[in-house]
Tab-separated table of C-alpha atoms in Angstrom:
chain	number	residue	atom	x	y	z
A	111	MET	CA	141.929	0.075	-42.957
A	112	PHE	CA	140.985	-0.781	-46.564
A	113	VAL	CA	138.542	1.425	-48.377
A	114	LYS	CA	137.667	-1.493	-50.665
A	115	THR	CA	138.371	-5.218	-50.821
A	116	ASP	CA	138.067	-7.503	-53.807
A	117	VAL	CA	136.447	-10.278	-51.800
A	118	ASP	CA	135.580	-11.069	-48.172
A	119	VAL	CA	137.750	-14.168	-47.857
A	120	ILE	CA	140.506	-15.651	-49.932
A	121	VAL	CA	141.063	-19.409	-49.574
A	122	VAL	CA	144.406	-20.696	-50.849
A	123	GLY	CA	144.145	-24.343	-51.982
A	124	ALA	CA	141.420	-26.131	-53.933
A	125	GLY	CA	141.722	-29.547	-52.333
A	126	PRO	CA	138.886	-31.028	-50.280
A	127	VAL	CA	139.575	-28.778	-47.278
A	128	GLY	CA	139.680	-25.533	-49.314
A	129	LEU	CA	136.595	-26.474	-51.317
A	130	ALA	CA	134.664	-27.450	-48.141
A	131	LEU	CA	135.610	-24.204	-46.423
A	132	ALA	CA	134.745	-22.048	-49.456
A	133	SER	CA	131.410	-23.758	-49.729
A	134	GLU	CA	130.551	-23.101	-46.076
A	135	LEU	CA	131.442	-19.479	-46.540
A	136	ALA	CA	129.434	-19.060	-49.686
A	137	LEU	CA	126.443	-20.815	-48.166
A	138	ALA	CA	126.455	-18.192	-45.426
A	139	GLY	CA	126.523	-15.339	-47.978
A	140	VAL	CA	130.223	-14.479	-47.764
A	141	SER	CA	132.088	-13.598	-50.961
A	142	VAL	CA	135.005	-15.993	-51.374
A	143	ARG	CA	137.742	-16.656	-53.930
A	144	VAL	CA	139.762	-19.828	-54.072
A	145	LEU	CA	143.335	-19.652	-55.489
A	146	GLU	CA	145.042	-22.890	-56.544
A	147	ARG	CA	148.541	-23.174	-57.996
A	148	ARG	CA	147.766	-26.383	-59.870
A	149	ASP	CA	146.109	-26.121	-63.272
A	150	SER	CA	143.834	-29.069	-62.548
A	151	ALA	CA	142.751	-31.262	-59.684
A	152	ASP	CA	145.444	-33.587	-58.227
A	153	PRO	CA	144.712	-37.163	-59.420
A	154	ALA	CA	147.107	-38.769	-57.001
A	155	MET	CA	145.855	-41.708	-54.877
A	156	ARG	CA	145.414	-40.574	-51.296
A	157	ALA	CA	142.709	-41.205	-48.730
A	158	GLN	CA	140.243	-43.964	-49.549
A	159	SER	CA	137.644	-43.313	-46.868
A	160	VAL	CA	135.959	-40.664	-44.772
A	161	ASN	CA	134.998	-40.807	-41.118
A	162	VAL	CA	131.606	-40.296	-39.583
A	163	PRO	CA	131.918	-36.546	-38.886
A	164	THR	CA	133.012	-35.884	-42.461
A	165	ALA	CA	130.219	-37.935	-43.976
A	166	GLU	CA	127.714	-36.278	-41.656
A	167	ALA	CA	128.992	-32.818	-42.530
A	168	LEU	CA	128.263	-33.538	-46.181
A	169	ASP	CA	124.931	-35.148	-45.266
A	170	ARG	CA	123.880	-31.921	-43.593
A	171	ARG	CA	124.515	-30.150	-46.920
A	172	GLY	CA	122.380	-32.533	-48.932
A	173	LEU	CA	125.261	-34.554	-50.357
A	174	LEU	CA	124.521	-37.957	-48.778
A	175	PRO	CA	122.905	-39.508	-51.888
A	176	ALA	CA	125.910	-38.530	-53.949
A	177	LEU	CA	128.249	-40.035	-51.390
A	178	GLU	CA	126.322	-43.284	-51.301
A	179	ARG	CA	126.455	-43.442	-55.090
A	180	ILE	CA	130.226	-43.034	-55.018
A	181	GLN	CA	130.607	-45.870	-52.521
A	182	ARG	CA	128.429	-48.145	-54.703
A	183	GLU	CA	130.577	-47.313	-57.735
A	184	THR	CA	133.887	-47.868	-55.890
A	185	PRO	CA	135.304	-51.347	-56.613
A	186	GLY	CA	135.117	-53.592	-53.612
A	187	ALA	CA	133.245	-50.978	-51.464
A	188	SER	CA	129.603	-51.783	-52.159
A	189	GLY	CA	128.072	-53.336	-49.049
A	190	PHE	CA	131.400	-52.999	-47.238
A	191	ARG	CA	131.211	-52.116	-43.507
A	192	PHE	CA	134.214	-49.911	-42.883
A	193	THR	CA	136.242	-50.586	-39.753
A	194	GLY	CA	139.855	-49.666	-40.706
A	195	HIS	CA	143.099	-50.860	-39.192
A	196	PHE	CA	145.557	-49.939	-36.504
A	197	ALA	CA	149.191	-50.156	-37.610
A	198	GLY	CA	148.293	-52.672	-40.254
A	199	MET	CA	146.259	-54.870	-37.916
A	200	SER	CA	142.858	-55.068	-39.651
A	201	LEU	CA	139.831	-54.642	-37.396
A	202	ASP	CA	137.328	-57.503	-37.781
A	203	PRO	CA	133.767	-56.173	-38.322
A	204	GLY	CA	132.485	-59.357	-36.707
A	205	LEU	CA	134.136	-58.417	-33.417
A	206	VAL	CA	132.669	-54.891	-33.254
A	207	ASP	CA	129.863	-54.218	-30.830
A	208	TRP	CA	127.689	-52.302	-33.303
A	209	ALA	CA	125.102	-51.786	-30.591
A	210	ASP	CA	127.613	-49.634	-28.685
A	211	PRO	CA	125.738	-46.330	-28.046
A	212	GLU	CA	128.366	-44.150	-29.722
A	213	LEU	CA	128.324	-46.239	-32.854
A	214	ALA	CA	124.593	-46.885	-32.907
A	215	ALA	CA	123.925	-43.160	-32.695
A	216	HIS	CA	125.593	-42.551	-36.102
A	217	THR	CA	124.431	-45.057	-38.700
A	218	ALA	CA	122.700	-42.881	-41.311
A	219	VAL	CA	125.984	-42.424	-43.219
A	220	GLU	CA	127.067	-46.066	-43.016
A	221	GLY	CA	126.817	-46.453	-46.831
A	222	ALA	CA	128.899	-43.323	-47.517
A	223	ARG	CA	132.276	-44.042	-45.923
A	224	MET	CA	134.395	-45.674	-48.632
A	225	ILE	CA	134.985	-42.537	-50.674
A	226	PRO	CA	138.247	-42.167	-52.627
A	227	GLN	CA	139.670	-38.661	-52.222
A	228	PRO	CA	139.625	-37.799	-55.962
A	229	ARG	CA	135.895	-38.583	-56.101
A	230	LEU	CA	135.338	-36.550	-52.916
A	231	GLU	CA	137.232	-33.628	-54.383
A	232	GLU	CA	135.140	-33.826	-57.574
A	233	LEU	CA	131.922	-33.826	-55.518
A	234	LEU	CA	133.014	-30.863	-53.436
A	235	ALA	CA	134.109	-28.904	-56.573
A	236	GLY	CA	130.591	-29.341	-57.971
A	237	HIS	CA	129.046	-28.317	-54.664
A	238	ALA	CA	131.178	-25.165	-54.487
A	239	GLU	CA	130.438	-24.296	-58.084
A	240	ARG	CA	126.706	-24.522	-57.461
A	241	LEU	CA	127.124	-22.091	-54.584
A	242	GLY	CA	128.880	-19.615	-56.860
A	243	VAL	CA	132.431	-20.117	-55.570
A	244	VAL	CA	135.075	-18.929	-58.078
A	245	VAL	CA	138.180	-21.078	-58.251
A	246	ARG	CA	141.237	-19.564	-59.991
A	247	ARG	CA	143.611	-22.291	-61.019
A	248	GLY	CA	147.198	-21.863	-62.058
A	249	VAL	CA	147.647	-18.999	-59.596
A	250	ALA	CA	150.489	-19.194	-57.033
A	251	VAL	CA	150.653	-17.020	-53.939
A	252	THR	CA	153.906	-15.110	-53.704
A	253	SER	CA	153.412	-12.643	-50.834
A	254	LEU	CA	150.945	-11.515	-48.176
A	255	GLU	CA	150.596	-8.452	-46.007
A	256	ASP	CA	148.218	-8.342	-42.974
A	257	THR	CA	147.365	-4.689	-42.468
A	258	ARG	CA	144.985	-5.472	-39.537
A	259	GLY	CA	142.188	-4.050	-41.587
A	260	GLY	CA	142.557	-6.706	-44.284
A	261	VAL	CA	145.064	-8.794	-46.192
A	262	VAL	CA	146.894	-8.031	-49.442
A	263	VAL	CA	147.709	-11.289	-51.229
A	264	GLY	CA	150.342	-11.116	-53.959
A	265	THR	CA	150.262	-13.740	-56.639
A	266	ASP	CA	152.049	-14.423	-59.926
A	267	SER	CA	148.897	-13.079	-61.629
A	268	GLY	CA	148.591	-9.856	-59.632
A	269	SER	CA	147.396	-8.828	-56.193
A	270	LEU	CA	144.074	-9.295	-54.446
A	271	ARG	CA	142.711	-7.614	-51.350
A	272	ALA	CA	140.504	-9.445	-48.885
A	273	GLY	CA	139.234	-9.098	-45.330
A	274	TRP	CA	140.573	-12.510	-44.388
A	275	LEU	CA	142.897	-15.227	-45.714
A	276	VAL	CA	142.846	-18.972	-45.045
A	277	GLY	CA	145.686	-21.212	-46.058
A	278	CYS	CA	144.426	-24.668	-47.061
A	279	ASP	CA	147.511	-25.226	-49.216
A	280	GLY	CA	148.993	-28.391	-47.785
A	281	GLY	CA	151.925	-29.466	-45.658
A	282	HIS	CA	154.342	-27.205	-47.549
A	283	SER	CA	151.968	-24.273	-47.062
A	284	THR	CA	153.117	-20.998	-48.639
A	285	VAL	CA	150.603	-19.153	-46.550
A	286	ARG	CA	152.020	-20.608	-43.324
A	287	ARG	CA	155.543	-19.731	-44.351
A	288	LEU	CA	154.639	-16.149	-45.358
A	289	ALA	CA	152.665	-15.626	-42.154
A	290	GLY	CA	155.724	-16.726	-40.148
A	291	ILE	CA	153.859	-19.401	-38.239
A	292	PRO	CA	156.217	-22.053	-36.735
A	293	PHE	CA	155.573	-25.697	-37.595
A	294	PRO	CA	157.249	-27.813	-34.924
A	295	GLY	CA	157.150	-31.594	-34.827
A	296	THR	CA	159.116	-34.754	-35.589
A	297	ASP	CA	161.126	-35.597	-38.692
A	298	PRO	CA	160.367	-38.529	-40.978
A	299	GLU	CA	161.704	-42.010	-40.425
A	300	ILE	CA	159.893	-43.856	-43.169
A	301	THR	CA	159.080	-43.768	-46.866
A	302	GLY	CA	155.673	-45.022	-47.930
A	303	TYR	CA	154.191	-45.635	-51.325
A	304	GLN	CA	150.573	-46.209	-52.393
A	305	ALA	CA	149.404	-47.171	-55.898
A	306	VAL	CA	146.879	-49.070	-57.852
A	307	VAL	CA	148.738	-51.264	-60.364
A	308	ASP	CA	148.477	-54.158	-62.777
A	309	ILE	CA	150.502	-57.167	-61.436
A	310	ALA	CA	151.847	-59.897	-63.618
A	311	ASP	CA	152.147	-62.431	-60.770
A	312	PRO	CA	149.803	-61.367	-57.895
A	313	GLU	CA	150.092	-64.866	-56.364
A	314	LYS	CA	153.485	-63.770	-55.011
A	315	LEU	CA	151.764	-61.331	-52.643
A	316	THR	CA	149.756	-62.030	-49.509
A	317	ASP	CA	146.372	-60.362	-49.052
A	318	GLY	CA	146.150	-57.766	-46.286
A	319	TRP	CA	149.131	-56.464	-44.303
A	320	SER	CA	152.457	-58.336	-44.131
A	321	TRP	CA	155.589	-57.643	-42.131
A	322	SER	CA	159.160	-58.401	-42.957
A	323	PRO	CA	162.609	-57.338	-41.673
A	324	HIS	CA	162.615	-54.650	-44.414
A	325	GLY	CA	159.218	-53.076	-43.736
A	326	VAL	CA	155.540	-53.593	-44.223
A	327	TYR	CA	153.288	-53.897	-47.260
A	328	ARG	CA	149.577	-54.172	-47.980
A	329	TYR	CA	147.864	-55.850	-50.934
A	330	GLY	CA	144.192	-55.033	-51.387
A	331	PRO	CA	141.422	-54.721	-50.471
A	332	GLN	CA	140.623	-53.113	-53.854
A	333	PRO	CA	142.019	-55.027	-56.882
A	334	GLY	CA	145.567	-54.003	-57.621
A	335	ARG	CA	145.940	-51.719	-54.604
A	336	VAL	CA	149.378	-51.901	-52.969
A	337	ALA	CA	151.016	-49.928	-50.204
A	338	THR	CA	154.558	-50.152	-48.731
A	339	VAL	CA	156.320	-48.777	-45.634
A	340	GLU	CA	160.110	-48.792	-45.288
A	341	PHE	CA	162.022	-47.461	-42.287
A	342	ASP	CA	164.744	-45.864	-44.404
A	343	GLY	CA	164.994	-42.402	-42.815
A	344	GLY	CA	162.646	-40.797	-45.334
A	345	PRO	CA	163.046	-40.030	-49.070
A	346	ALA	CA	165.872	-37.842	-50.267
A	347	ASP	CA	163.447	-35.864	-52.453
A	348	ARG	CA	159.763	-36.286	-51.658
A	349	SER	CA	158.805	-33.928	-54.506
A	350	ALA	CA	160.327	-36.188	-57.154
A	351	PRO	CA	157.677	-37.876	-59.417
A	352	VAL	CA	156.733	-41.411	-58.329
A	353	THR	CA	157.313	-44.009	-61.024
A	354	LEU	CA	156.208	-47.550	-61.534
A	355	ALA	CA	159.802	-48.612	-60.929
A	356	ASP	CA	159.838	-46.839	-57.570
A	357	VAL	CA	156.718	-48.704	-56.387
A	358	GLN	CA	157.970	-52.062	-57.713
A	359	SER	CA	161.418	-51.711	-56.134
A	360	SER	CA	159.889	-50.847	-52.740
A	361	LEU	CA	157.371	-53.709	-52.976
A	362	ARG	CA	160.124	-56.155	-53.911
A	363	ARG	CA	162.328	-55.054	-50.990
A	364	VAL	CA	159.551	-55.301	-48.422
A	365	SER	CA	157.870	-58.455	-49.710
A	366	GLY	CA	161.089	-60.318	-50.388
A	367	THR	CA	159.713	-61.436	-53.759
A	368	ASP	CA	160.440	-60.635	-57.378
A	369	VAL	CA	156.862	-59.534	-57.988
A	370	THR	CA	156.451	-57.669	-61.329
A	371	LEU	CA	154.249	-54.608	-61.787
A	372	THR	CA	153.231	-53.919	-65.357
A	373	ALA	CA	151.284	-50.639	-65.253
A	374	LEU	CA	149.953	-47.895	-63.012
A	375	ARG	CA	146.163	-47.534	-63.008
A	376	ALA	CA	146.117	-44.387	-60.889
A	377	ALA	CA	148.624	-41.656	-60.022
A	378	PRO	CA	150.751	-43.132	-57.171
A	379	THR	CA	151.747	-41.248	-54.055
A	380	ARG	CA	154.860	-41.109	-51.866
A	381	TRP	CA	154.456	-40.222	-48.163
A	382	THR	CA	156.356	-40.122	-44.881
A	383	ASP	CA	155.662	-39.944	-41.132
A	384	ASN	CA	156.702	-36.308	-40.973
A	385	THR	CA	154.458	-35.179	-38.068
A	386	ARG	CA	153.941	-31.503	-37.244
A	387	GLN	CA	151.374	-29.038	-35.891
A	388	ALA	CA	151.359	-25.283	-36.433
A	389	SER	CA	152.071	-23.336	-33.262
A	390	THR	CA	148.862	-21.427	-33.855
A	391	TYR	CA	145.984	-21.817	-36.362
A	392	ARG	CA	145.562	-18.057	-36.580
A	393	SER	CA	147.864	-15.070	-36.989
A	394	GLY	CA	145.833	-11.851	-37.188
A	395	ARG	CA	143.621	-12.111	-40.250
A	396	VAL	CA	145.367	-15.270	-41.548
A	397	PHE	CA	144.171	-18.788	-40.680
A	398	LEU	CA	145.434	-22.292	-41.377
A	399	ALA	CA	143.344	-25.363	-42.017
A	400	GLY	CA	143.995	-28.935	-43.123
A	401	ASP	CA	147.556	-30.033	-43.827
A	402	ALA	CA	148.727	-26.434	-43.643
A	403	ALA	CA	147.965	-26.636	-39.933
A	404	HIS	CA	148.997	-30.286	-39.276
A	405	VAL	CA	150.754	-33.164	-41.048
A	406	HIS	CA	151.131	-36.783	-40.043
A	407	PRO	CA	151.160	-40.292	-41.534
A	408	PRO	CA	148.045	-41.009	-43.628
A	409	PHE	CA	146.797	-44.071	-41.707
A	410	GLY	CA	143.036	-44.292	-41.824
A	411	GLY	CA	142.589	-41.178	-43.902
A	412	GLN	CA	142.726	-39.120	-40.709
A	413	GLY	CA	144.358	-36.107	-42.375
A	414	LEU	CA	141.518	-35.579	-44.874
A	415	ASN	CA	138.945	-35.906	-42.122
A	416	LEU	CA	140.815	-33.656	-39.697
A	417	GLY	CA	141.018	-31.021	-42.437
A	418	VAL	CA	137.304	-31.145	-43.313
A	419	GLY	CA	136.589	-30.830	-39.586
A	420	ASP	CA	138.717	-27.653	-39.570
A	421	ALA	CA	136.837	-26.302	-42.532
A	422	VAL	CA	133.301	-26.754	-41.166
A	423	ASN	CA	134.393	-25.402	-37.799
A	424	LEU	CA	136.007	-22.279	-39.161
A	425	GLY	CA	133.519	-21.616	-42.035
A	426	TRP	CA	130.440	-20.604	-40.057
A	427	LYS	CA	132.494	-18.679	-37.487
A	428	LEU	CA	134.379	-16.617	-40.066
A	429	ALA	CA	131.109	-15.991	-41.934
A	430	ALA	CA	129.416	-14.763	-38.759
A	431	VAL	CA	132.227	-12.325	-38.092
A	432	VAL	CA	132.449	-11.112	-41.739
A	433	SER	CA	128.643	-10.411	-41.729
A	434	GLY	CA	128.812	-8.577	-38.444
A	435	ARG	CA	126.558	-11.040	-36.628
A	436	SER	CA	129.258	-12.065	-34.184
A	437	PRO	CA	132.245	-10.363	-32.544
A	438	GLU	CA	135.748	-11.200	-33.705
A	439	ALA	CA	136.407	-13.009	-30.430
A	440	LEU	CA	134.379	-15.899	-31.794
A	441	LEU	CA	137.352	-16.719	-34.120
A	442	ASP	CA	139.547	-17.534	-31.103
A	443	THR	CA	137.374	-20.667	-30.518
A	444	TYR	CA	138.644	-22.146	-33.829
A	445	ASP	CA	142.127	-22.777	-32.533
A	446	ALA	CA	140.873	-23.713	-29.029
A	447	GLU	CA	138.483	-26.308	-30.442
A	448	ARG	CA	140.475	-27.795	-33.312
A	449	ARG	CA	143.960	-27.897	-31.873
A	450	PRO	CA	143.256	-30.649	-29.302
A	451	VAL	CA	141.609	-32.784	-32.026
A	452	GLY	CA	144.621	-32.337	-34.249
A	453	ALA	CA	147.050	-33.192	-31.400
A	454	TRP	CA	145.097	-36.417	-30.757
A	455	VAL	CA	145.301	-37.432	-34.421
A	456	LEU	CA	149.067	-36.762	-34.484
A	457	ASP	CA	149.540	-39.066	-31.478
A	458	TRP	CA	147.199	-41.699	-32.891
A	459	THR	CA	149.330	-41.910	-36.045
A	460	ARG	CA	152.661	-41.640	-34.194
A	461	ALA	CA	151.627	-44.647	-32.068
A	462	GLN	CA	151.037	-46.672	-35.241
A	463	ILE	CA	154.533	-45.835	-36.580
A	464	GLY	CA	155.997	-47.074	-33.311
A	465	VAL	CA	154.133	-50.370	-33.610
A	466	LEU	CA	155.027	-50.788	-37.299
A	467	ARG	CA	158.783	-50.748	-36.764
A	468	GLY	CA	160.587	-53.975	-37.551
A	469	ASP	CA	162.670	-54.119	-34.338
A	470	PRO	CA	162.068	-56.813	-31.735
A	471	LYS	CA	160.564	-54.419	-29.180
A	472	SER	CA	158.012	-53.055	-31.636
A	473	GLY	CA	157.259	-56.596	-32.736
A	474	ALA	CA	156.589	-57.621	-29.160
A	475	LEU	CA	154.315	-54.652	-28.652
A	476	ARG	CA	152.501	-55.427	-31.876
A	477	GLY	CA	151.817	-58.899	-30.486
A	478	VAL	CA	150.298	-57.496	-27.347
A	479	LEU	CA	148.103	-55.062	-29.280
A	480	ALA	CA	147.102	-57.836	-31.679
A	481	ASP	CA	145.737	-59.753	-28.724
A	482	LEU	CA	143.834	-56.719	-27.454
A	483	LEU	CA	142.405	-55.939	-30.944
A	484	ALA	CA	141.239	-59.553	-31.212
A	485	THR	CA	138.760	-58.894	-28.384
A	486	ARG	CA	135.280	-57.306	-28.689
A	487	ASP	CA	136.129	-54.437	-26.399
A	488	GLY	CA	139.517	-53.730	-28.110
A	489	THR	CA	138.123	-53.764	-31.611
A	490	THR	CA	135.079	-51.662	-30.712
A	491	TYR	CA	137.356	-49.082	-29.022
A	492	ALA	CA	139.630	-48.759	-32.026
A	493	VAL	CA	136.734	-48.603	-34.498
A	494	LYS	CA	135.066	-45.827	-32.519
A	495	GLN	CA	138.307	-43.816	-32.472
A	496	ILE	CA	138.877	-44.199	-36.232
A	497	ALA	CA	135.213	-43.452	-36.988
A	498	GLY	CA	135.417	-40.165	-35.056
A	499	VAL	CA	132.287	-40.793	-33.038
A	500	THR	CA	134.035	-40.128	-29.729
A	501	GLN	CA	135.174	-36.601	-30.540
A	502	ARG	CA	133.972	-34.042	-27.994
A	503	LEU	CA	134.713	-30.316	-27.748
A	504	PRO	CA	135.109	-28.655	-24.383
A	505	LEU	CA	131.812	-26.720	-24.364
A	506	PRO	CA	130.000	-25.722	-21.183
A	507	GLY	CA	127.145	-28.016	-20.143
A	508	SER	CA	126.748	-31.413	-18.586
A	509	HIS	CA	124.350	-33.097	-21.023
A	510	PRO	CA	125.956	-36.119	-22.839
A	511	TRP	CA	125.255	-34.553	-26.256
A	512	THR	CA	126.895	-31.190	-25.470
A	513	GLY	CA	130.157	-30.740	-27.340
A	514	ARG	CA	129.584	-33.830	-29.532
A	515	TYR	CA	128.469	-34.070	-33.112
A	516	VAL	CA	124.694	-34.420	-33.100
A	517	PRO	CA	123.612	-38.071	-33.557
A	518	ASP	CA	121.067	-39.323	-36.025
A	519	VAL	CA	117.716	-37.827	-35.120
A	520	PRO	CA	114.711	-39.177	-36.997
A	521	LEU	CA	111.680	-36.913	-36.807
A	522	GLY	CA	107.983	-37.733	-36.535
A	523	ASN	CA	107.248	-36.349	-39.991
A	524	GLY	CA	109.508	-38.842	-41.682
A	525	THR	CA	112.484	-36.543	-42.106
A	526	ARG	CA	115.798	-36.448	-40.299
A	527	LEU	CA	117.313	-33.545	-38.448
A	528	ALA	CA	120.080	-33.456	-41.014
A	529	ASP	CA	117.542	-32.834	-43.755
A	530	HIS	CA	116.834	-29.436	-42.264
A	531	ALA	CA	120.453	-28.296	-42.259
A	532	HIS	CA	121.026	-27.994	-45.988
A	533	GLU	CA	121.017	-24.179	-45.873
A	534	GLY	CA	123.467	-23.994	-42.980
A	535	GLY	CA	122.709	-21.948	-39.864
A	536	PHE	CA	121.751	-23.060	-36.381
A	537	LEU	CA	119.000	-25.606	-35.639
A	538	LEU	CA	116.972	-25.698	-32.427
A	539	LEU	CA	115.203	-28.986	-31.829
A	540	ASP	CA	112.138	-28.454	-29.678
A	541	ARG	CA	110.066	-31.407	-28.431
A	542	THR	CA	108.404	-29.589	-25.493
A	543	PRO	CA	104.631	-29.261	-25.280
A	544	GLY	CA	103.805	-25.629	-26.218
A	545	ALA	CA	107.206	-25.059	-27.950
A	546	VAL	CA	108.894	-23.770	-24.785
A	547	PHE	CA	112.305	-23.482	-26.366
A	548	GLY	CA	111.416	-22.183	-29.780
A	549	GLY	CA	110.414	-18.786	-28.465
A	550	ARG	CA	113.874	-18.153	-27.216
A	551	ALA	CA	115.499	-18.383	-30.604
A	552	ARG	CA	114.610	-14.837	-31.715
A	553	ASP	CA	115.411	-15.618	-35.359
A	554	ARG	CA	118.862	-16.882	-34.457
A	555	ALA	CA	118.064	-20.555	-35.144
A	556	ARG	CA	115.691	-22.505	-37.279
A	557	VAL	CA	113.228	-24.190	-34.894
A	558	ILE	CA	112.477	-27.833	-35.612
A	559	ARG	CA	109.286	-28.948	-33.837
A	560	ASP	CA	108.896	-32.631	-33.174
A	561	GLU	CA	106.775	-34.836	-30.958
A	562	GLY	CA	109.243	-37.714	-30.813
A	563	THR	CA	110.817	-39.169	-27.686
A	564	GLY	CA	114.339	-38.719	-26.327
A	565	VAL	CA	116.186	-35.470	-25.899
A	566	LEU	CA	113.607	-32.684	-25.460
A	567	GLY	CA	115.740	-29.827	-26.768
A	568	ALA	CA	119.065	-29.256	-28.526
A	569	LEU	CA	120.820	-26.323	-30.147
A	570	ILE	CA	122.986	-27.517	-33.042
A	571	ARG	CA	125.688	-25.321	-34.535
A	572	PRO	CA	126.243	-25.167	-38.311
A	573	ASP	CA	129.150	-27.560	-37.979
A	574	GLY	CA	126.927	-30.201	-36.394
A	575	VAL	CA	128.231	-29.688	-32.872
A	576	VAL	CA	125.597	-29.615	-30.110
A	577	ALA	CA	125.975	-26.372	-28.163
A	578	TRP	CA	123.159	-27.061	-25.662
A	579	ALA	CA	120.854	-29.961	-24.875
A	580	THR	CA	118.355	-30.953	-22.235
A	581	ASP	CA	116.114	-33.906	-21.309
A	582	THR	CA	113.676	-31.681	-19.364
A	583	PRO	CA	111.473	-28.690	-20.229
A	584	ASP	CA	113.908	-26.482	-18.265
A	585	GLU	CA	115.402	-23.924	-20.652
A	586	HIS	CA	118.355	-23.156	-18.311
A	587	GLY	CA	121.471	-22.491	-20.362
A	588	LEU	CA	119.694	-22.016	-23.749
A	589	ASP	CA	119.872	-18.217	-23.728
A	590	GLU	CA	123.545	-18.343	-22.759
A	591	ALA	CA	124.325	-20.816	-25.599
A	592	LEU	CA	122.374	-18.694	-28.112
A	593	SER	CA	124.183	-15.546	-27.015
A	594	ARG	CA	127.603	-17.280	-27.042
A	595	TRP	CA	127.297	-18.919	-30.460
A	596	ALA	CA	124.350	-17.416	-32.419
A	597	SER	CA	124.495	-13.761	-31.364
């Protein structure tokens, strides 16, 4: 056992996932230090959107106005209703059944979905700084030792001692390697590029997604944005810097044109369909989150969203254990809840790679799927999956809300339920006459009284997941949910 630690939790990696996790920990009163090997934020072009659970997680922390401002400032995103695509087949907003109950229940963040990853990272960095999170940049982790009473983290700037360590340090995670956690999966078949460029002759490209015998490319929807996919077995050196010539050569091969790119307007990225999931998200006092726990093709920005979901799920649980409010067994639910979501995302992106291939069988399959996605039901299904509104955790209880992210809940006083979640912690919605449920909270949840209609009571975890809900004044199951999650 340690006599003294430098900090309660060390988070390795200052990308969106690490910053979101550190913020959740700090909000709960846990001392946290973030270590980042880069000297500055990564400007590379990555995800261009967030899903509903990610936007709602930030809404619960008071960041919705800032997200909406970013979308308004993003070229081509203002007023845009995000639907996404499946394997390059764009999903027509006009075909979506927006009255579908699962979509209609989550509309408050509709104007906060088109968020470029660099802007999101900037927003989260400011949020973390306001909460007192210290980020040490230019510090690389070199060793770790889990003593069962804490973790000793060696870096190229000295050693730190902490109670717990979380690796949010990407697909090539040093923390995962040092912890000896296997990372099984499938090897890459493709090389993809993404960039924003100046084009001398844009008329040579077709808007949207286009297929050819050599691969796939996308032009738009933002001005100058291009993306390519080539089934070339993967790059020889993914770590090599991406140049304008690399992007132009790939675009020329795939498009079959001699299009000329004249300048890069943002740092380009190279990616593959390397698809892997850590065999466990926890080893003793070491956890993995984000790309350190799972990697896959970047279609639909699913990796960013999956990682933020990891962060908000782990953050409140680890804080509860560090503070002594909950037993260490609570931490086992992190892997149990997040692993199935990660496995689904891996398969969702693998399926798109299968459809994108240029061989005749994949082309035939793409034609069948295109017909399905041209229907109201098909488009609505795909949009719901991409938006994340169908996610459900295996929590006990039969109410339709249980295990799902809490929907939009406007209150009679003009506020929303999310407005009361800025400080973190549990919320207990009580709409019963005489506040039947509120008396059971025993200071373990903030009670929100309301006289509105609909669900009479709901216990919402700090990550937005509904742990218990009822349509009747019967409090059956509430005490059990409070004891299980908010002890």
